């Protein structure tokens, strides 16, 4: 670990939400000082950050990093390198690997792989099945229970109402739901059977399917006063529901994909635009943006879900759902701020501070003495397009290829250690296992 690092004259986002041109010293993995006249200490590393903006490192609260079992798509080394490049200093990973993460033993296995390979900090969800209730409430450390209410196969699908209710009724820890109603999806799949056109994906897994599941999860959360997090909210209807009725113990997230892309994307990039829950309409984009700005939606998730180009090239419905996102999400959102759609402080809140708060991750999400030195320096003065050849993710494609973005990370710091510096990744650092209040 770098003993001490001094970042000079950056535009620093302060906890108040104000920006100030000042300096930051990190020591032994923590932020030690923030101020204008930091005196040098022996052997410290110095970053001249004139013109750059310093933000708390991104905490990506929903990623699919594929290890163990699906390493041909991604692994914890390529994924965490992609994180470093994208300003992501911590991630929360989903249980749909091979095997699925549904017991303490399997969670421990993942933590051990991450300790060996991940250059950023990590946490893992425990996956709900209809049968693993005891594991769900005792597995540790975990950011929470992942519950696929629909749009999953195998052990991780919990589409039975009684089994779902049993999970809400037992225990107190956070339940993060993929809210799509499986019976409605199955019925509509019949209706559209035979079509190999990926545009039908958004019609099969329609707004109603998402709304039905979100309504059910919300009703159970209220009945049992159970901490609920709604993953990748995608429809105007769900946003309006939460606007009317959102208990204090419920949070929700949205992806840049659901804010910035809609069903028009199928005509440009075909099945690369296919994800679950699917892309919706421009109207949904607009309502989701408003809900995010109003605090109805709490934070942003990348939902990084890589598949190879060969897999994505299969005809619908054999092509898998999902898109990569950890490298592009921060510049995508900062580009929106540069266009006046939100502020830089809002982006940092949605991509770091609010996530740390929701998952009760101590000492993360702010630039202040005592906080962990997980930081990203971004350049808000230059524009660069998203290019396949620049990407570190093993799948090496993005739904945003060609888009000109600003706010690309220049330096990423994890626990006081520089893991990404002007295009170069230092793969020698190892991140730490996150701890959670849940
Ligand atoms: O589009 C998706 N892809 N949604 C999910 O919920 C899973 C993910 C994946 O793992 O590929």
mmCIF file of N, CA and C in Angstrom, residues 149 155 179 231 264 384:
data_model
loop_
_atom_site.group_PDB
_atom_site.id
_atom_site.type_symbol
_atom_site.label_atom_id
_atom_site.label_comp_id
_atom_site.label_asym_id
_atom_site.label_seq_id
_atom_site.Cartn_x
_atom_site.Cartn_y
_atom_site.Cartn_z
ATOM 1 N N UNK A 149 -37.300 -12.617 -9.001
ATOM 2 C CA UNK A 149 -38.727 -12.939 -9.012
ATOM 3 C C UNK A 149 -39.141 -13.463 -10.391
ATOM 4 N N UNK A 155 -31.959 -22.718 -10.306
ATOM 5 C CA UNK A 155 -32.158 -22.625 -8.861
ATOM 6 C C UNK A 155 -32.502 -21.220 -8.403
ATOM 7 N N UNK A 179 -37.288 -7.517 -10.298
ATOM 8 C CA UNK A 179 -38.753 -7.546 -10.283
ATOM 9 C C UNK A 179 -39.322 -7.646 -11.703
ATOM 10 N N UNK A 231 -33.947 -3.493 -7.754
ATOM 11 C CA UNK A 231 -32.837 -3.390 -8.706
ATOM 12 C C UNK A 231 -33.345 -2.822 -10.025
ATOM 13 N N UNK A 264 -35.578 2.112 -29.488
ATOM 14 C CA UNK A 264 -34.938 2.515 -30.762
ATOM 15 C C UNK A 264 -33.572 1.838 -30.921
ATOM 16 N N UNK A 384 -13.995 12.099 -25.492
ATOM 17 C CA UNK A 384 -13.425 10.959 -26.215
ATOM 18 C C UNK A 384 -14.549 9.962 -26.504
#
